[in-house]
Coordinates of C-alpha atoms in Angstrom, one line a residue:
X1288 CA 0.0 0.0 0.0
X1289 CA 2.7 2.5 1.1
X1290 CA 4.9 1.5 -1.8
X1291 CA 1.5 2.7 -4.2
X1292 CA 1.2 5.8 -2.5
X1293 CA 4.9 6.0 -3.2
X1294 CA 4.8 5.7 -6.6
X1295 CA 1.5 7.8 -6.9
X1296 CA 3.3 11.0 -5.3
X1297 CA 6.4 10.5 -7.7
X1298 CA 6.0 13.3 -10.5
X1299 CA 7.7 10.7 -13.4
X1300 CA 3.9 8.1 -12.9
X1301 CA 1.7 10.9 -12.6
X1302 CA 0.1 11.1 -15.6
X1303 CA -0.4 6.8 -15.9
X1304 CA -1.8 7.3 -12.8
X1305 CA -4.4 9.7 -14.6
X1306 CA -4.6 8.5 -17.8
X1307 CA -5.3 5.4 -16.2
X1308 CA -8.4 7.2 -14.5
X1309 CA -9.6 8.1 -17.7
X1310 CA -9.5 4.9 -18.9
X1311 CA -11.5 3.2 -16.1
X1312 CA -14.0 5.6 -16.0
X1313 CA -14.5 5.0 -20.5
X1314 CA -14.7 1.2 -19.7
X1315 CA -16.9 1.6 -17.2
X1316 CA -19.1 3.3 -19.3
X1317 CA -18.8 1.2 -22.1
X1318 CA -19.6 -1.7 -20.7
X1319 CA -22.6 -0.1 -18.6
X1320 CA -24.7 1.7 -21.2
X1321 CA -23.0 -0.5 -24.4
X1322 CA -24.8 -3.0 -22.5
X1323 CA -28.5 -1.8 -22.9
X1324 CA -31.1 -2.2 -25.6
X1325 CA -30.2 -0.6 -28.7
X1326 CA -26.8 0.0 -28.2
X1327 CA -23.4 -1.5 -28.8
X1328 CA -20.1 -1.4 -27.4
X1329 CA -18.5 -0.1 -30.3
X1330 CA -20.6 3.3 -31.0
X1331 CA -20.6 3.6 -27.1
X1332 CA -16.8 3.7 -26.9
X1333 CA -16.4 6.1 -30.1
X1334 CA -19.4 8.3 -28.5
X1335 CA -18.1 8.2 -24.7
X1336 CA -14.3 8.7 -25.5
X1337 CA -15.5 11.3 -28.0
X1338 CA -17.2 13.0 -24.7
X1339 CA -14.5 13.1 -22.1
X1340 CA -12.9 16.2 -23.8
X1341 CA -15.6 18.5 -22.0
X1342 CA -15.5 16.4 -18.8
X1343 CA -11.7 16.4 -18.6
X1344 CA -11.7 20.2 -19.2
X1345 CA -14.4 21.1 -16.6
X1346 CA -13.1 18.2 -14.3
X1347 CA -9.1 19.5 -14.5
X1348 CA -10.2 23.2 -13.4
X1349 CA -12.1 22.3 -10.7
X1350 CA -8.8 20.2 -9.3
X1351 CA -6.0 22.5 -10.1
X1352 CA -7.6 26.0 -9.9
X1353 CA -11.0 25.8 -7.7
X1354 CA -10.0 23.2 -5.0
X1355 CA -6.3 24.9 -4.7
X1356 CA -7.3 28.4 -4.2
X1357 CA -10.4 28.3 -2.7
X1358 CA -11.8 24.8 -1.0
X1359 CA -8.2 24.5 0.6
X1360 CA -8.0 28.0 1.8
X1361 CA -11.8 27.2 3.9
X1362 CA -13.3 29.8 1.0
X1363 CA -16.5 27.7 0.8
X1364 CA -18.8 30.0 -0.7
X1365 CA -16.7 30.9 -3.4
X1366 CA -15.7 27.9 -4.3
X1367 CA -19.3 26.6 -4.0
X1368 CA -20.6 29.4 -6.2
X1369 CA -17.2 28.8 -8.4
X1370 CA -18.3 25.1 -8.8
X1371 CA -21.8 25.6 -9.6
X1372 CA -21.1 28.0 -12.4
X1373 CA -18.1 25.9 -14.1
X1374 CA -20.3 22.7 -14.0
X1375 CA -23.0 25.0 -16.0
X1376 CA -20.5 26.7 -18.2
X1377 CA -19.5 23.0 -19.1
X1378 CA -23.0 21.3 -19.4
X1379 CA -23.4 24.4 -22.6
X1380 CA -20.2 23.3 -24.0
X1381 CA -20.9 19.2 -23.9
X1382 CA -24.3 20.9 -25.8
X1383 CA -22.7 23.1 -28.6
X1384 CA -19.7 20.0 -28.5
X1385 CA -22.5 17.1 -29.0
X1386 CA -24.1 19.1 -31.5
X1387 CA -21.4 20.7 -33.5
X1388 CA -18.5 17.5 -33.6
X1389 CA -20.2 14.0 -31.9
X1390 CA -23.5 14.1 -33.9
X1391 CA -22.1 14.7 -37.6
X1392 CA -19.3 11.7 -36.7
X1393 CA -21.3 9.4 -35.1
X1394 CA -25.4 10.4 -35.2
X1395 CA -25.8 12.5 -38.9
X1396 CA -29.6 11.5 -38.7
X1397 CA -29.4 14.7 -35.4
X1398 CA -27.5 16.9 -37.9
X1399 CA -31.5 18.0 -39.2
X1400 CA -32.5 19.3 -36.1
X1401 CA -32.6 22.7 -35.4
X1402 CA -29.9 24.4 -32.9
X1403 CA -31.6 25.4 -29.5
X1404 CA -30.6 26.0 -26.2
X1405 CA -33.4 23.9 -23.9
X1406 CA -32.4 24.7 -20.3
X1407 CA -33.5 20.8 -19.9
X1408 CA -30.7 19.5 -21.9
X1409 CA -28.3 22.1 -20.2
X1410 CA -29.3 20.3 -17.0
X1411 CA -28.9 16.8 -18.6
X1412 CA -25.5 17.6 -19.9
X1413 CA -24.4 19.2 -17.0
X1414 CA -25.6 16.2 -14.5
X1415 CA -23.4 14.3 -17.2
X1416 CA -20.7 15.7 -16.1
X1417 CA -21.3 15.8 -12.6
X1418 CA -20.3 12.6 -11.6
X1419 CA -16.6 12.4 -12.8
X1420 CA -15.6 15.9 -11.4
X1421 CA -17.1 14.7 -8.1
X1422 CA -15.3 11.3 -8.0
X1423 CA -11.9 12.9 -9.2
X1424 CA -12.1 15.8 -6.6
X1425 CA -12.8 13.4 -4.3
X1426 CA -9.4 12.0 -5.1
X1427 CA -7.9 15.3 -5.1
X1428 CA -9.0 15.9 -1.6
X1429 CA -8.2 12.1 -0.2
X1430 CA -4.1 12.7 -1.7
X1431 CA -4.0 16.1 -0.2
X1432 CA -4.9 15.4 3.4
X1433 CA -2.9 12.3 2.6
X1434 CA 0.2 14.1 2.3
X1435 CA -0.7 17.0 4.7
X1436 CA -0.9 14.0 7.1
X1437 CA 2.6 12.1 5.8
X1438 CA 4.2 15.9 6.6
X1439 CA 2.5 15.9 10.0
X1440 CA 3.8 12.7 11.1
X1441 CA 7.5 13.4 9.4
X1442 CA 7.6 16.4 11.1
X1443 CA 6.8 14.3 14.4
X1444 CA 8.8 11.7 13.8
X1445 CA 12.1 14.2 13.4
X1446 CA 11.0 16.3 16.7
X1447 CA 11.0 12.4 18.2
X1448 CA 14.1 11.4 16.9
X1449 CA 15.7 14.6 17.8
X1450 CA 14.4 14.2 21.1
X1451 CA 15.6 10.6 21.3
X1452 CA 19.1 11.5 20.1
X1453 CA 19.6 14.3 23.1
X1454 CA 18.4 12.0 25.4
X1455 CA 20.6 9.7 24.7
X1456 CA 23.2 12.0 24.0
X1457 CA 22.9 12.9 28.1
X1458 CA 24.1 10.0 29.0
X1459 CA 27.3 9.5 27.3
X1460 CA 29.2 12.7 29.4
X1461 CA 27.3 11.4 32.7
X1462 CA 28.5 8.5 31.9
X1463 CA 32.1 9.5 30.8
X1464 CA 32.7 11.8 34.3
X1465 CA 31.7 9.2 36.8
X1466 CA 34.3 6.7 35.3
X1467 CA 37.0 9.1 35.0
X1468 CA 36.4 10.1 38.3
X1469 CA 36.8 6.5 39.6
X1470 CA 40.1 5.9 37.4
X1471 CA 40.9 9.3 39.3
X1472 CA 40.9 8.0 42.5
X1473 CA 42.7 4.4 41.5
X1474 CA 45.5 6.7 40.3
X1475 CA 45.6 8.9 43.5
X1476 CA 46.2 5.5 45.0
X1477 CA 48.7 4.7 42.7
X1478 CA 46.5 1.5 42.1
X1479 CA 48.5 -1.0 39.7
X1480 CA 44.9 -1.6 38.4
X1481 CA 44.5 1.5 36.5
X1482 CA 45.5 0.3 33.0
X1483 CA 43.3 -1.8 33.5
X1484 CA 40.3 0.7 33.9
X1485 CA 41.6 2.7 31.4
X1486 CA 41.4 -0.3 29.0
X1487 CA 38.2 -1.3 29.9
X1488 CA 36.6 2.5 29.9
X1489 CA 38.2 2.5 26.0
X1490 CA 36.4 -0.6 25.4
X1491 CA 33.0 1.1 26.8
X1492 CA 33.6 4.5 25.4
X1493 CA 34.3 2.9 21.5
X1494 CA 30.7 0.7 23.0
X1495 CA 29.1 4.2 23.3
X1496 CA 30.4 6.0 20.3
X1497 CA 30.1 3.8 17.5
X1498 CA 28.5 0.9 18.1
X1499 CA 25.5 2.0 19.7
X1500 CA 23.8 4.7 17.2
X1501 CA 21.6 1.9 16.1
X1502 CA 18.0 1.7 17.2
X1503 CA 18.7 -1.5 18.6
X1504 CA 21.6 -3.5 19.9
X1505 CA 21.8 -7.2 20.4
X1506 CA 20.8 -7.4 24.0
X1507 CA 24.1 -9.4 24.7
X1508 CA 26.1 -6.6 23.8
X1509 CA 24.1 -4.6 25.9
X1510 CA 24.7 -6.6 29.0
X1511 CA 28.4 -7.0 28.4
X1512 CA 28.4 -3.0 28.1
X1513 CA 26.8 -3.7 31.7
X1514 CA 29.5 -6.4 32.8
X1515 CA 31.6 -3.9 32.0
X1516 CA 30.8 -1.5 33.3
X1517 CA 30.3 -3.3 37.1
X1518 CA 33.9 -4.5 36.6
X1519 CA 35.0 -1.4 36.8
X1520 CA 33.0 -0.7 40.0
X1521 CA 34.2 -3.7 41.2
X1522 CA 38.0 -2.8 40.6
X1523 CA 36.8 0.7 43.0
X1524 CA 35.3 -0.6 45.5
X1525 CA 36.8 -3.8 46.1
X1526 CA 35.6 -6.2 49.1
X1527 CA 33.8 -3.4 50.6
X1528 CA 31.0 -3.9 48.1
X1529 CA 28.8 -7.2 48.0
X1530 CA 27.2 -7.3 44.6
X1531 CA 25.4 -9.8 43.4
X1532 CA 24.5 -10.1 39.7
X1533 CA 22.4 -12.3 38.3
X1534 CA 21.0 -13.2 34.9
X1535 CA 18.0 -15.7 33.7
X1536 CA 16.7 -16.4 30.2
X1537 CA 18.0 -16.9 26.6
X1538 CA 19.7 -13.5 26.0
X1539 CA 20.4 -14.5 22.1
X1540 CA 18.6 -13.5 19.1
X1541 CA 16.9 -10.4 21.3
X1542 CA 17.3 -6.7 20.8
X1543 CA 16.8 -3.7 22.9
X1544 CA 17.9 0.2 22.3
X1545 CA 20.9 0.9 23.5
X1546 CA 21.9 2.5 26.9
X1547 CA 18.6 1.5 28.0
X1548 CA 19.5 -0.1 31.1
X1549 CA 23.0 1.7 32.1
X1550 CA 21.1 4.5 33.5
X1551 CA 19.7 2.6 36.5
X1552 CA 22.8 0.1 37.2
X1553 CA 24.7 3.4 37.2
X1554 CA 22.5 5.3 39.6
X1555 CA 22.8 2.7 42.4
X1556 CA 26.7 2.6 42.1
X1557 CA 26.7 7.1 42.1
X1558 CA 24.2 8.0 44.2
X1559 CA 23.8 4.8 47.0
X1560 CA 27.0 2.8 47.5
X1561 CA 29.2 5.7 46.9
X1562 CA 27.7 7.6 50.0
X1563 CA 28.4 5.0 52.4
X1564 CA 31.2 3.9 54.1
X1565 CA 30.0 0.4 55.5
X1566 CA 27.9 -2.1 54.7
X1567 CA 27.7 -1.7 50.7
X1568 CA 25.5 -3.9 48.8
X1569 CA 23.8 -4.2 45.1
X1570 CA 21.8 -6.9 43.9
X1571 CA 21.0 -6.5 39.7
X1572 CA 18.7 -9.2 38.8
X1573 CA 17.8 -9.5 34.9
X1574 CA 15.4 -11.9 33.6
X1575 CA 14.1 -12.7 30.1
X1576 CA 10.8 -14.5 30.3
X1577 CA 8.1 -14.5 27.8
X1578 CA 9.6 -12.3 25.4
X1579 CA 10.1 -9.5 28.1
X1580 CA 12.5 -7.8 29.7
X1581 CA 12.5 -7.6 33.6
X1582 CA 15.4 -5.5 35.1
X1583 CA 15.4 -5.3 39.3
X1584 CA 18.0 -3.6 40.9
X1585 CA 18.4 -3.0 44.9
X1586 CA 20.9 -0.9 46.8
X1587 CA 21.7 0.2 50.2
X1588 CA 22.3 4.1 50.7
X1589 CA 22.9 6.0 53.6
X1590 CA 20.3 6.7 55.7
X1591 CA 21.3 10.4 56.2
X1592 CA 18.9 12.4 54.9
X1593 CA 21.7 15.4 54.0
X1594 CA 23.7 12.6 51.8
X1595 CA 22.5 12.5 48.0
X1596 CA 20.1 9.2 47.9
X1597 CA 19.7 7.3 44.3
X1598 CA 16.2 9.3 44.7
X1599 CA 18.0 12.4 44.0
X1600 CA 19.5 11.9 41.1
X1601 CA 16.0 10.0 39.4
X1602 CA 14.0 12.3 41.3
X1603 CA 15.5 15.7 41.2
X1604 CA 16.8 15.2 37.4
X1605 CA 20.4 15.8 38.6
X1606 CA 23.5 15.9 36.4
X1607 CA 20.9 15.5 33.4
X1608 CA 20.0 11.7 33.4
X1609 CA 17.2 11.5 35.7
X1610 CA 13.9 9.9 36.5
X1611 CA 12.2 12.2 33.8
X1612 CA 15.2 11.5 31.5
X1613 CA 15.1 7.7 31.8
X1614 CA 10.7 8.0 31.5
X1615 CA 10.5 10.4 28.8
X1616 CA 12.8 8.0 26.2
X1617 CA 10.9 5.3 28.0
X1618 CA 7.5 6.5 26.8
X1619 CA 8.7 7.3 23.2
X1620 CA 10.8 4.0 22.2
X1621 CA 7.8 2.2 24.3
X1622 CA 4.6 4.4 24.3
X1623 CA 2.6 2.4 26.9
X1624 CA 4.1 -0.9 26.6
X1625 CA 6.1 -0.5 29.8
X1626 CA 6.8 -0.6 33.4
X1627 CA 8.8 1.3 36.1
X1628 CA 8.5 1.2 39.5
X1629 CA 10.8 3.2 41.8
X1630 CA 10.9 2.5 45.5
X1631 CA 12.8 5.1 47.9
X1632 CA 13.2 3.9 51.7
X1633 CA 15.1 4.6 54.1
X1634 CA 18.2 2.6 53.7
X1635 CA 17.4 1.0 50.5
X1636 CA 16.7 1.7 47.0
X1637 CA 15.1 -0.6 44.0
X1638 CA 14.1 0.2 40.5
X1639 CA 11.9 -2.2 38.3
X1640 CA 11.7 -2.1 34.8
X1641 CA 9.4 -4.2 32.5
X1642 CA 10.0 -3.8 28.4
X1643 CA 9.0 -6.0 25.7
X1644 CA 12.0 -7.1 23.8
X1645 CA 9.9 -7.0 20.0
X1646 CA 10.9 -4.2 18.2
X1647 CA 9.7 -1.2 20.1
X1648 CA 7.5 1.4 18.9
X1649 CA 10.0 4.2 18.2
X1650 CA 13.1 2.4 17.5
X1651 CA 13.0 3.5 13.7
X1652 CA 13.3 6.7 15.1
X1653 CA 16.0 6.9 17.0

């Protein structure tokens, strides 16, 4: 269907497109009144094709002069009054037409009669008319809101995608401070792990920068982005972190958008671990179960209420990538088709995310 419109809107099959109206309509007609008493196919297609001049004429005003400048523009009454008076002025020419070139070529018997102007066969040659103009402006009309609706949603689909893109754009400095801060520390320490980090954090960064400006990313790749990135945490925080990290469910052959999941695995390490001296713990459970993605994460955080909890950064929108961040590209990759619960307590906060691993509703536009 789309590939049809397509081809209907390209300039270059424009005119098949309308000679092939003209056709249909003269076959239709042939076979409809060549089919009554008295008549034949043959002297119905010689007197019918001979008759679309007028209709063509009357019918091609009406759709590139009347309907552009005044139905368009909501100039009803003139284009009403417009209408009326072109469908007359073409009803007297199919009259003076009929009488002057279709009756001495096909009907010479009618060339006897005497010229007159009978407002009844002005009416009937006017109704005769009628019909195609109506059907083709109907066309007309149906192809213009057609593409006034194609621009609409083109226009929305870049203001999405745009949207997307920044949103996803947040997270790659977020995400680029916090681990050079950690490989700051390792080096204040003089930590013969740095190389390490640094290795790793080119791995991520090349993760971040080129291979993820797809819609979607295998969802393996995705997670060993994550694996990575705990690693790293790991290498920070050593045995005064207990992290669990847990994964169920065929991983293969599924797809998700990229940097989907970071945000929240990052937000426990930032914003509840790192305020608390003792007694660290995460526990990232991910499960793939019928054909949906269930993401769980739980952290302690400090209790003291003057400390920045995980809330803060999700809540308050800080440093950029916050709840409202992390909801907003939610809603447009996923419209409705998702879940997120956020639970703040005193010393403890958990995240749950539900996402359906087909392809989501706005990855094309991202």
């Amino acid at each position: 269907m789309n590939s049809t419109i397509e081809k209907y809107f390209n300039e270059k099959t424009r005119v098949v497109w309308h000679i092939t109206f003209w056709l249909a309509y003269l076959i239709y007609y042939v076979f409809t009144i060549g089919s009554l008493p008295r008549n034949n196919y043959t002297d119905t297609f010689l007197s019918q094709g001979l008759s679309l001049l007028p209709k063509i004429i009357v019918t091609y005003i009406v759709l590139y002069v009347l309907i552009p400048r005044y139905f368009i523009t909501k100039k009803i009454l003139i284009f009403s009054v417009f209408f009326a008076l072109i469908l007359l002025a073409g009803g007297i020419f199919k009259y003076f037409y009929d009488f002057y070139v279709i009756n001495p070529l096909l009907y010479p018997e009618r060339t006897n009669t005497t010229l007159s102007i009978p407002a009844f066969e002005i009416l009937r040659h006017t109704l005769a008319i009628y019909p195609v103009v109506m059907l083709a402006a109907f066309i007309k009309l149906g192809k213009y809101w057609l593409e006034k609706d194609r621009a609409a949603q083109k226009i929305e689909s870049e203001k999405v995608n745009a949207e997307l893109k920044f949103l996803k754009a947040q997270i790659h400095p977020h995400f680029l401070f916090n681990t050079l801060n950690n490989l700051y520390a390792l080096t204040l320490k003089k930590s013969d792990k740095a190389p390490e980090v640094v290795l790793k954090i080119s791995d991520l960064l090349d993760y971040m920068l080129y291979e993820s400006n797809t819609p979607t990313v295998p969802l393996k790749k995705e997670l060993d982005l994550i694996e990575s990135y705990i690693h790293l945490e790991k290498i920070r925080y050593g045995n005064k972190l207990r992290l669990a990290y847990d994964v169920k469910g065929d991983i293969n052959g599924n797809y998700i958008p990229p940097l989907l999941i970071l945000p929240f695995i990052e937000n426990s390490f930032k914003h509840g671990v790192s305020q608390q001296l003792q007694d660290m713990w995460i526990d990232i459970k991910l499960e793939i179960n019928l054909n949906r993605l269930m993401l769980k994460v739980d952290n302690s955080k400090s209790s003291d209420k003057s400390s920045d909890s995980p809330g803060a950064d999700l809540q308050k929108c800080k440093d950029g990538i916050g709840l409202k961040n992390v909801k907003r590209r939610l809603e447009l990759l996923y419209g409705k088709d998702y879940k997120l619960y956020i639970s703040d307590e005193k010393e403890n906060f958990s995240i749950f995310l539900s996402v359906s691993l087909d392809k989501p509703l706005g990855a094309e536009k991202e």
